[in-house]
Short mmCIF file of C-alpha atoms and ligand atoms in Angstrom, two decimals:
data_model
loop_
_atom_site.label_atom_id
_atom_site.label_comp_id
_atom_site.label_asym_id
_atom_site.label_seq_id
_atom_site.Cartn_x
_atom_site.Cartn_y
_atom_site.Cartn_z
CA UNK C 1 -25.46 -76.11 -14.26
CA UNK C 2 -23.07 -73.82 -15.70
CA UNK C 3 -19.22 -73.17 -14.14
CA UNK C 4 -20.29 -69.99 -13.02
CA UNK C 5 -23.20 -71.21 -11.26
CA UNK C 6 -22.09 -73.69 -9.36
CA UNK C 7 -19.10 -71.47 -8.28
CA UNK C 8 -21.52 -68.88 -7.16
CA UNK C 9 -23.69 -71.87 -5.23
CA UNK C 10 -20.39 -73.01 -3.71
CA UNK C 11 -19.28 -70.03 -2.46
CA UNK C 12 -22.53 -68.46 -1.09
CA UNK C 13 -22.90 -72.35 0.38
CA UNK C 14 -19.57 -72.44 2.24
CA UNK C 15 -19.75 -68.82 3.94
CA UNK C 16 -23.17 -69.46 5.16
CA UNK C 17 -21.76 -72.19 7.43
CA UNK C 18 -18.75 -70.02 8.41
CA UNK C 19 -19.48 -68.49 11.80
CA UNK C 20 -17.96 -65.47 11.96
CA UNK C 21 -20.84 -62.81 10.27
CA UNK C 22 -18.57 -59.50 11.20
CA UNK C 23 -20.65 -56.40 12.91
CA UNK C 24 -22.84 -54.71 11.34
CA UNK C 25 -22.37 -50.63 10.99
CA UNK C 26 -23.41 -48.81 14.18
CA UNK C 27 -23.95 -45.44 13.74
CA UNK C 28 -27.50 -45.18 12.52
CA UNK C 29 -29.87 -47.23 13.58
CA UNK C 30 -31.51 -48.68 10.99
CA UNK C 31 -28.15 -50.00 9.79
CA UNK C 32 -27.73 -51.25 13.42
CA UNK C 33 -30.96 -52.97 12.75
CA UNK C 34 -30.10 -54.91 10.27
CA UNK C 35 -30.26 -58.71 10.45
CA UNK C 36 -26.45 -59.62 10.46
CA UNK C 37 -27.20 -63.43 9.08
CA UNK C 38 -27.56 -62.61 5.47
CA UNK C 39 -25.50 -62.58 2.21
CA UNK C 40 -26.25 -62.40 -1.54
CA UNK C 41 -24.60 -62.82 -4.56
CA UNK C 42 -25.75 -61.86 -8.21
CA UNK C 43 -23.49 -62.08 -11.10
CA UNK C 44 -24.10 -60.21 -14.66
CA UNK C 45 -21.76 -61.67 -17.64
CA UNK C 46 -20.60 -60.07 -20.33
CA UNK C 47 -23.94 -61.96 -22.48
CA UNK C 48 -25.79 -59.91 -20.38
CA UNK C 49 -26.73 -63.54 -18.65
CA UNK C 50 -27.85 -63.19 -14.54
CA UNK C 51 -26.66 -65.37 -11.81
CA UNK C 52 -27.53 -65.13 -8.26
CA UNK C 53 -27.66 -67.12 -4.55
CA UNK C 54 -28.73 -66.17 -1.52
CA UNK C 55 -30.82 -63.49 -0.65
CA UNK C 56 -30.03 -61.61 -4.23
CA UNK C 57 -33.29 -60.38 -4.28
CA UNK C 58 -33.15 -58.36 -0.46
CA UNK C 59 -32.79 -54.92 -0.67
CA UNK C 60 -29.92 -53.38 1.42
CA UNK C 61 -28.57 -49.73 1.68
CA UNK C 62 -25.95 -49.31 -1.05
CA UNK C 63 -24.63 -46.56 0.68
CA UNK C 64 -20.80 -45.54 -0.28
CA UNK C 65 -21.50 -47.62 -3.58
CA UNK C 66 -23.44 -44.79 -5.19
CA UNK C 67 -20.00 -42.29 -5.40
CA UNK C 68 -19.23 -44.32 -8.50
CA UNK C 69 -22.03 -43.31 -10.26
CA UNK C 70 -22.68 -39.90 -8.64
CA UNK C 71 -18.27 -39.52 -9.81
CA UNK C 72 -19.86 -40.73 -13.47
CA UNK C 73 -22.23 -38.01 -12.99
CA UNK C 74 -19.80 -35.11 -12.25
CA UNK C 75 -17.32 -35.95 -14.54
CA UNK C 76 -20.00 -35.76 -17.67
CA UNK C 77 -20.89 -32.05 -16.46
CA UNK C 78 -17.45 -30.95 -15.44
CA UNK C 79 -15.03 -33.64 -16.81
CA UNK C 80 -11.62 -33.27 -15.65
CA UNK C 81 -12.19 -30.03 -13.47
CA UNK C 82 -13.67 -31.65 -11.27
CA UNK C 83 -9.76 -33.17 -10.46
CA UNK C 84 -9.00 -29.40 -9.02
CA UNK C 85 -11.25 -29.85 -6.42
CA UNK C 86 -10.62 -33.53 -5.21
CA UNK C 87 -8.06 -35.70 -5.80
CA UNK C 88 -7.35 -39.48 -7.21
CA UNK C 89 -4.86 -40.97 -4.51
CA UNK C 90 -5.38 -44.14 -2.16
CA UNK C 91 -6.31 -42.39 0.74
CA UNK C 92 -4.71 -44.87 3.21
CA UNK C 93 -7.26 -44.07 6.03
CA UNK C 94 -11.25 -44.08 7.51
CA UNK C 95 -13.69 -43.03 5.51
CA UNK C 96 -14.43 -40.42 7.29
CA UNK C 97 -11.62 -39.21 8.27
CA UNK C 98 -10.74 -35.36 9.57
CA UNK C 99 -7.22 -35.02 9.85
CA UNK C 100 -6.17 -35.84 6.15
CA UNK C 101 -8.25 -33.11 4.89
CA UNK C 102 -7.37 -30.46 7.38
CA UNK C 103 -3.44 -31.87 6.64
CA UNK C 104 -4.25 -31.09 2.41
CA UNK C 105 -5.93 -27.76 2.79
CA UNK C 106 -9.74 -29.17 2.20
CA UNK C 107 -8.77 -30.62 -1.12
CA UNK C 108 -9.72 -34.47 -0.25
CA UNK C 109 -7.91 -37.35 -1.24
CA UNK C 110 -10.01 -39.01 -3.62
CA UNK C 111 -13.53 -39.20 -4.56
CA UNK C 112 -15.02 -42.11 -2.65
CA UNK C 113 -13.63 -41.38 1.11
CA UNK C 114 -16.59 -38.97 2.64
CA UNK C 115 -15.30 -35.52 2.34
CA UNK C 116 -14.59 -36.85 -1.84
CA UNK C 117 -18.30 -37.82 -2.49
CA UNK C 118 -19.31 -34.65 -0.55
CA UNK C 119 -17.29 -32.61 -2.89
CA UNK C 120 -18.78 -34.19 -6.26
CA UNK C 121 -22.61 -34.03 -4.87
CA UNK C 122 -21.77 -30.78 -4.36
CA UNK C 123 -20.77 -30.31 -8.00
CA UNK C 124 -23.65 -32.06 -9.19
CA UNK C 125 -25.74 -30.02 -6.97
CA UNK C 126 -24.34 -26.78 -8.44
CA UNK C 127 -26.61 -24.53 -10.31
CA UNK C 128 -30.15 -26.61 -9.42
CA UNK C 129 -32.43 -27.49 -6.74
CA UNK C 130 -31.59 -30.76 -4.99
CA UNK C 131 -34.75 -32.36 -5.23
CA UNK C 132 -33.17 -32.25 -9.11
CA UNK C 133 -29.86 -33.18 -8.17
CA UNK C 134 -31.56 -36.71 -6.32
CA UNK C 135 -33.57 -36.86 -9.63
CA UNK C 136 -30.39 -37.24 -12.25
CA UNK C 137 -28.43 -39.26 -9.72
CA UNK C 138 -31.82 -41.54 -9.25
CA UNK C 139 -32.31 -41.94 -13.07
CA UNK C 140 -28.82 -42.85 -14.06
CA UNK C 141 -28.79 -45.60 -11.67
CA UNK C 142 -32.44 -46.94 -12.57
CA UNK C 143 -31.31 -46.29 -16.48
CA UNK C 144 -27.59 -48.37 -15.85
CA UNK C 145 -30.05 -50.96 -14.08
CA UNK C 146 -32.93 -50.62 -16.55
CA UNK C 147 -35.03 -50.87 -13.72
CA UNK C 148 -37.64 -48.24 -12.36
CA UNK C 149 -38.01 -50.09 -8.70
CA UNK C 150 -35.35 -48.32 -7.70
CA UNK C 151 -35.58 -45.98 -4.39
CA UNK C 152 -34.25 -43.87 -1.48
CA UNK C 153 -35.35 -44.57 2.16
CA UNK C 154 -36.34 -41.49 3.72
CA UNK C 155 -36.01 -43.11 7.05
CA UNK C 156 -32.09 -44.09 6.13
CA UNK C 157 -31.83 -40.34 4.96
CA UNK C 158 -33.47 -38.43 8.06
CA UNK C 159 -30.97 -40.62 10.21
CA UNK C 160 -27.76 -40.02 8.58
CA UNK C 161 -28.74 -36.26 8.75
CA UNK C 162 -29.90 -36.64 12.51
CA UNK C 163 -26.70 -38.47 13.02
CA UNK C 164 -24.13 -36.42 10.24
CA UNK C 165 -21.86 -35.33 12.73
CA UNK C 166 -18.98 -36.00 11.16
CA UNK C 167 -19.88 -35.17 7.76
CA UNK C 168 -21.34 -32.05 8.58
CA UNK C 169 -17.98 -31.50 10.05
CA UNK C 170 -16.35 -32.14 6.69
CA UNK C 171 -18.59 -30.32 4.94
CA UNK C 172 -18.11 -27.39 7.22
CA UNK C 173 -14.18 -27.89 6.84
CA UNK C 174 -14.27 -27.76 3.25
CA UNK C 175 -16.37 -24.84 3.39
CA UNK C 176 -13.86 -22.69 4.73
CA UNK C 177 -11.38 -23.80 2.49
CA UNK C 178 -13.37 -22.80 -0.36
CA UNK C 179 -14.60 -25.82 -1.75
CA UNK C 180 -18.26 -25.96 -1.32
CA UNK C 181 -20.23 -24.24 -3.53
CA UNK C 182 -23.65 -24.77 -1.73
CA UNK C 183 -24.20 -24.38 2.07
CA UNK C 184 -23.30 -27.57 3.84
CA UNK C 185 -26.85 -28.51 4.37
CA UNK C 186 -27.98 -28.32 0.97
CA UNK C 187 -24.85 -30.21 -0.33
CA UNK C 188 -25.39 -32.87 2.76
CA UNK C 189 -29.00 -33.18 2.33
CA UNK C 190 -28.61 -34.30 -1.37
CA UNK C 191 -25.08 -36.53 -0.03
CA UNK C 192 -27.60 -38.08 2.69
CA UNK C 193 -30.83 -38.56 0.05
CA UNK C 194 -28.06 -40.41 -1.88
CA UNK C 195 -26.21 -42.71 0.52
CA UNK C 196 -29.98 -44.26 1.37
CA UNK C 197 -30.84 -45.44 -1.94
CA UNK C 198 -31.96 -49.12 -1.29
CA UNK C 199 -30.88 -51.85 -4.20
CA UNK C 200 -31.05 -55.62 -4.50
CA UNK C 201 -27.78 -57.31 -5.27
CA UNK C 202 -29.35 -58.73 -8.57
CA UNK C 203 -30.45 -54.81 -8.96
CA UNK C 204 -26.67 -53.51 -8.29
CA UNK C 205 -25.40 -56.02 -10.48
CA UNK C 206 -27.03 -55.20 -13.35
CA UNK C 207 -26.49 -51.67 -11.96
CA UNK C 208 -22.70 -52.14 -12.93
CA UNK C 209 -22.73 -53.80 -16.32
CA UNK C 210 -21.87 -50.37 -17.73
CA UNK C 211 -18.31 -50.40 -16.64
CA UNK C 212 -17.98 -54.27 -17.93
CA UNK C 213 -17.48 -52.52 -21.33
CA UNK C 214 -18.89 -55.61 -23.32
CA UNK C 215 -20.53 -55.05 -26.27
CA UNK C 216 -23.69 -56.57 -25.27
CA UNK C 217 -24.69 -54.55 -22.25
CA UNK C 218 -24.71 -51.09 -21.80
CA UNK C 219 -22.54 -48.19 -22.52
CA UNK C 220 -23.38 -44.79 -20.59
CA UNK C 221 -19.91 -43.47 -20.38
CA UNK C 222 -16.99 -43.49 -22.71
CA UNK C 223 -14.65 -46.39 -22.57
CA UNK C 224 -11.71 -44.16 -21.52
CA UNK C 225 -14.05 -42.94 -18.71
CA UNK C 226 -15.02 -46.68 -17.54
CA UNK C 227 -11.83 -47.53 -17.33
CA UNK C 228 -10.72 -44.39 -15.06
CA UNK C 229 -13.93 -45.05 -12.90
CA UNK C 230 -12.35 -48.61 -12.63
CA UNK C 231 -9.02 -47.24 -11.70
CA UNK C 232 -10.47 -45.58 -8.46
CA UNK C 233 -12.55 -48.05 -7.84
CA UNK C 234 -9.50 -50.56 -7.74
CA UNK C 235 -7.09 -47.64 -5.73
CA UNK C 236 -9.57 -46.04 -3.31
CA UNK C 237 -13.40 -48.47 -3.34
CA UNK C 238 -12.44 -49.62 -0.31
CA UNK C 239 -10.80 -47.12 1.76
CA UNK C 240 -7.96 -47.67 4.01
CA UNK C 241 -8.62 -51.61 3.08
CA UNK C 242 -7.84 -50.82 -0.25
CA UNK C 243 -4.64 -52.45 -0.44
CA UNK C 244 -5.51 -55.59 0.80
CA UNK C 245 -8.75 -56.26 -1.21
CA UNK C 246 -6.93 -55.04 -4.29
CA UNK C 247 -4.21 -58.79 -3.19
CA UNK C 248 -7.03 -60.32 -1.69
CA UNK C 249 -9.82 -60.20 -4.74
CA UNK C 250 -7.63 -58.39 -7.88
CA UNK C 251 -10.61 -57.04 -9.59
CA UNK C 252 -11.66 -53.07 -9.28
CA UNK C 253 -14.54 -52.88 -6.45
CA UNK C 254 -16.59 -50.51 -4.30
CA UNK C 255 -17.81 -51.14 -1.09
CA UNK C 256 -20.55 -49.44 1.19
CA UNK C 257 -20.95 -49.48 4.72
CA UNK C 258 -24.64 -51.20 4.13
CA UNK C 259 -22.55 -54.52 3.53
CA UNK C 260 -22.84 -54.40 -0.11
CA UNK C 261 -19.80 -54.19 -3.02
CA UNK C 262 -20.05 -53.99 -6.75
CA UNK C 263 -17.28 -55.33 -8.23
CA UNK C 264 -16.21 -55.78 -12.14
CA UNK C 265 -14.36 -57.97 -13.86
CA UNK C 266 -13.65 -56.03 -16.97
CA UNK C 267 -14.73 -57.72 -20.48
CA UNK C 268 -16.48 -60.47 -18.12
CA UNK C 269 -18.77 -59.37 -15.60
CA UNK C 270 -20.32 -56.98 -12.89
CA UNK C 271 -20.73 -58.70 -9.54
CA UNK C 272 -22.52 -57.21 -6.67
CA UNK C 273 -21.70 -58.88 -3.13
CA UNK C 274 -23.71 -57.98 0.00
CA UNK C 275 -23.56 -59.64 3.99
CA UNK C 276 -24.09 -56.49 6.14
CA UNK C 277 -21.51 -57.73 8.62
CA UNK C 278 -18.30 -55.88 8.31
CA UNK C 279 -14.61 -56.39 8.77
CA UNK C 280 -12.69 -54.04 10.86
CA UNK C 281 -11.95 -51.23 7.26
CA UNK C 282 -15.64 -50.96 7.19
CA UNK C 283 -15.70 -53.33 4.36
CA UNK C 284 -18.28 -55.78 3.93
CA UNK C 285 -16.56 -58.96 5.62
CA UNK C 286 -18.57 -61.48 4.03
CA UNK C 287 -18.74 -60.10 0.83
CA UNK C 288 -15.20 -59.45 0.49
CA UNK C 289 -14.99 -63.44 0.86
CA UNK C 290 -17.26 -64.39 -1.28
CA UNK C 291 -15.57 -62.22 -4.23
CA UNK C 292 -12.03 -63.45 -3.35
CA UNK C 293 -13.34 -67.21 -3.26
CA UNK C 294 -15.18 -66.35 -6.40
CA UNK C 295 -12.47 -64.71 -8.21
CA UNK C 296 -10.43 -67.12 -7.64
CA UNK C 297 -12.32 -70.38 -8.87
CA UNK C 298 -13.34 -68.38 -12.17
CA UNK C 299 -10.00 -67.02 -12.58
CA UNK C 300 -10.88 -63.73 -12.33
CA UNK C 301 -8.34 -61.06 -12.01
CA UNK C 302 -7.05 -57.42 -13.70
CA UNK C 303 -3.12 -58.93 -12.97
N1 LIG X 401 -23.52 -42.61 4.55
C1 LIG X 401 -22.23 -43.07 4.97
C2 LIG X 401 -21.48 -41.89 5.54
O1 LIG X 401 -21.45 -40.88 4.90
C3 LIG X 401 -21.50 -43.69 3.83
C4 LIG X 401 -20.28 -44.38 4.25
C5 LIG X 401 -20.01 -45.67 3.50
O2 LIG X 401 -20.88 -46.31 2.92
O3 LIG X 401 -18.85 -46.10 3.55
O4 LIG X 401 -20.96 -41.96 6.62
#
């Protein structure tokens, strides 16, 4: 058995014993639903090589992890326009947060807290239907993955829209500051559609070999642009726990509030990381774990 193998064994091996599973997210119920006792993890090297343990082959609701590829979308259309209307700073607090934006002027911090990945749906929604919109965001993950088993879960969307409080409230907010360019509904509908794509860490993994920048996988955006998209993901994937995972881990990473995180190792590896129990950021707590034990026995680090 390879290095990375049994690492991947060992780690998956010593958190399933560990006791403490975190709490799974609340505020939909099929999220609420979810069996807290579970944890995955599927590694993609640079050979283009798969590793996995656990239950790699589950799907989950990727959730917050599809803003790095819907941000690879907008910048292709818009490229660095797109940087008038949101910003690229930690943002230092919840994910969905109110008071920062109302504090900026509706200009959010940085594309991966809620009002963010509202903002860059919206400009991806701009100028076409959304059933389109769903369509190119659908496709580039299924293309990055090279896999067509790829889907949303209406149920996951028709709850986060029965239960979008607080996003319709950003949405709303940003809207009278000018920075919507559909109606709130049309822009949350797509931002809903999107958050309930269902993956497979093996599928995520694989998912995220773009931004390895190896020359044997896949290249979708330019280096420059992988690198930026790794930037954010290593200042802002994790919200207002993106300080501590950047000590903790020391590899660029994006988390969802499903339990999963795709994390890369640039040059190496994409990793995706999923135990729907989460720590008190909102962060998978499991997963988190298993990446900073991981990182740490390969040596794995951007410092
Ligand atoms: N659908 C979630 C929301 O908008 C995404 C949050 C997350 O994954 O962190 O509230």
């Amino acid at each position: 058995m390879s290095i990375l193998a049994r690492a991947i064994n060992d780690v998956a091996n010593r958190l399933r014993v560990d006791p403490d599973w975190g709490d799974v997210a609340a505020y939909i119920p099929e999220l609420a639903l979810v069996e807290p006792h579970q944890l995955a993890i599927a590694v993609v090297t640079a050979d283009g090589t798969t590793y996995a343990a656990g239950d790699a082959d589950t799907p989950f609701s990727v959730q917050s992890i599809t803003k790095v590829f819907t941000l690879a979308i907008a910048l292709g259309r818009v490229g660095d326009q797109l940087w008038g209307r949101v910003g690229r700073e930690p943002s230092g607090r919840a994910f969905n947060s109110i008071v920062q934006l109302e504090q900026e002027n509706g200009r959010p911090r940085n594309p991966f807290i809620n009002a963010g990945a509202i903002v860059v749906t919206d400009e991806i929604l701009s100028g076409r239907a959304p059933r389109d919109a769903l369509a190119e965001i659908v496709q580039f993950i299924r293309a990055a993955a090279e896999d067509d088993d790829i889907h949303i879960d209406d149920a996951v969307a028709a709850s986060e829209t029965a239960h979008g409080h607080r996003n319709f409230a950003l949405a709303h907010f940003l809207a009278s500051c000018g920075n919507l360019k559909n109606t709130p509904d049309r822009t949350l509908g797509t931002y809903f559609h999107q958050c309930a794509l269902t993956m497979t860490a093996r599928q995520l993994a694989m998912a995220g070999r773009f931004l390895v920048e190896a020359p044997d996988l896949p290249r979708l955006v330019s280096p420059v642009r992988a690198r930026r998209l790794k930037a954010l993901m290593m200042t802002c994937g994790h919200y207002d726990g993106s300080g501590d995972f950047a000590y903790r881990v020391g590899i660029p990473a994006k988390s969802g509030v499903g339990g999963g995180i795709l994390a890369i190792v640039p040059g190496k590896a994409s990793i995706a990381a999923w135990s729907p129990g989460l720590n008190r950021y909102g962060n998978s707590l499991k997963g988190t774990e298993a990446l900073a034990q991981l990182a740490r026995q390969m040596e794995w680090s951007v410092f």
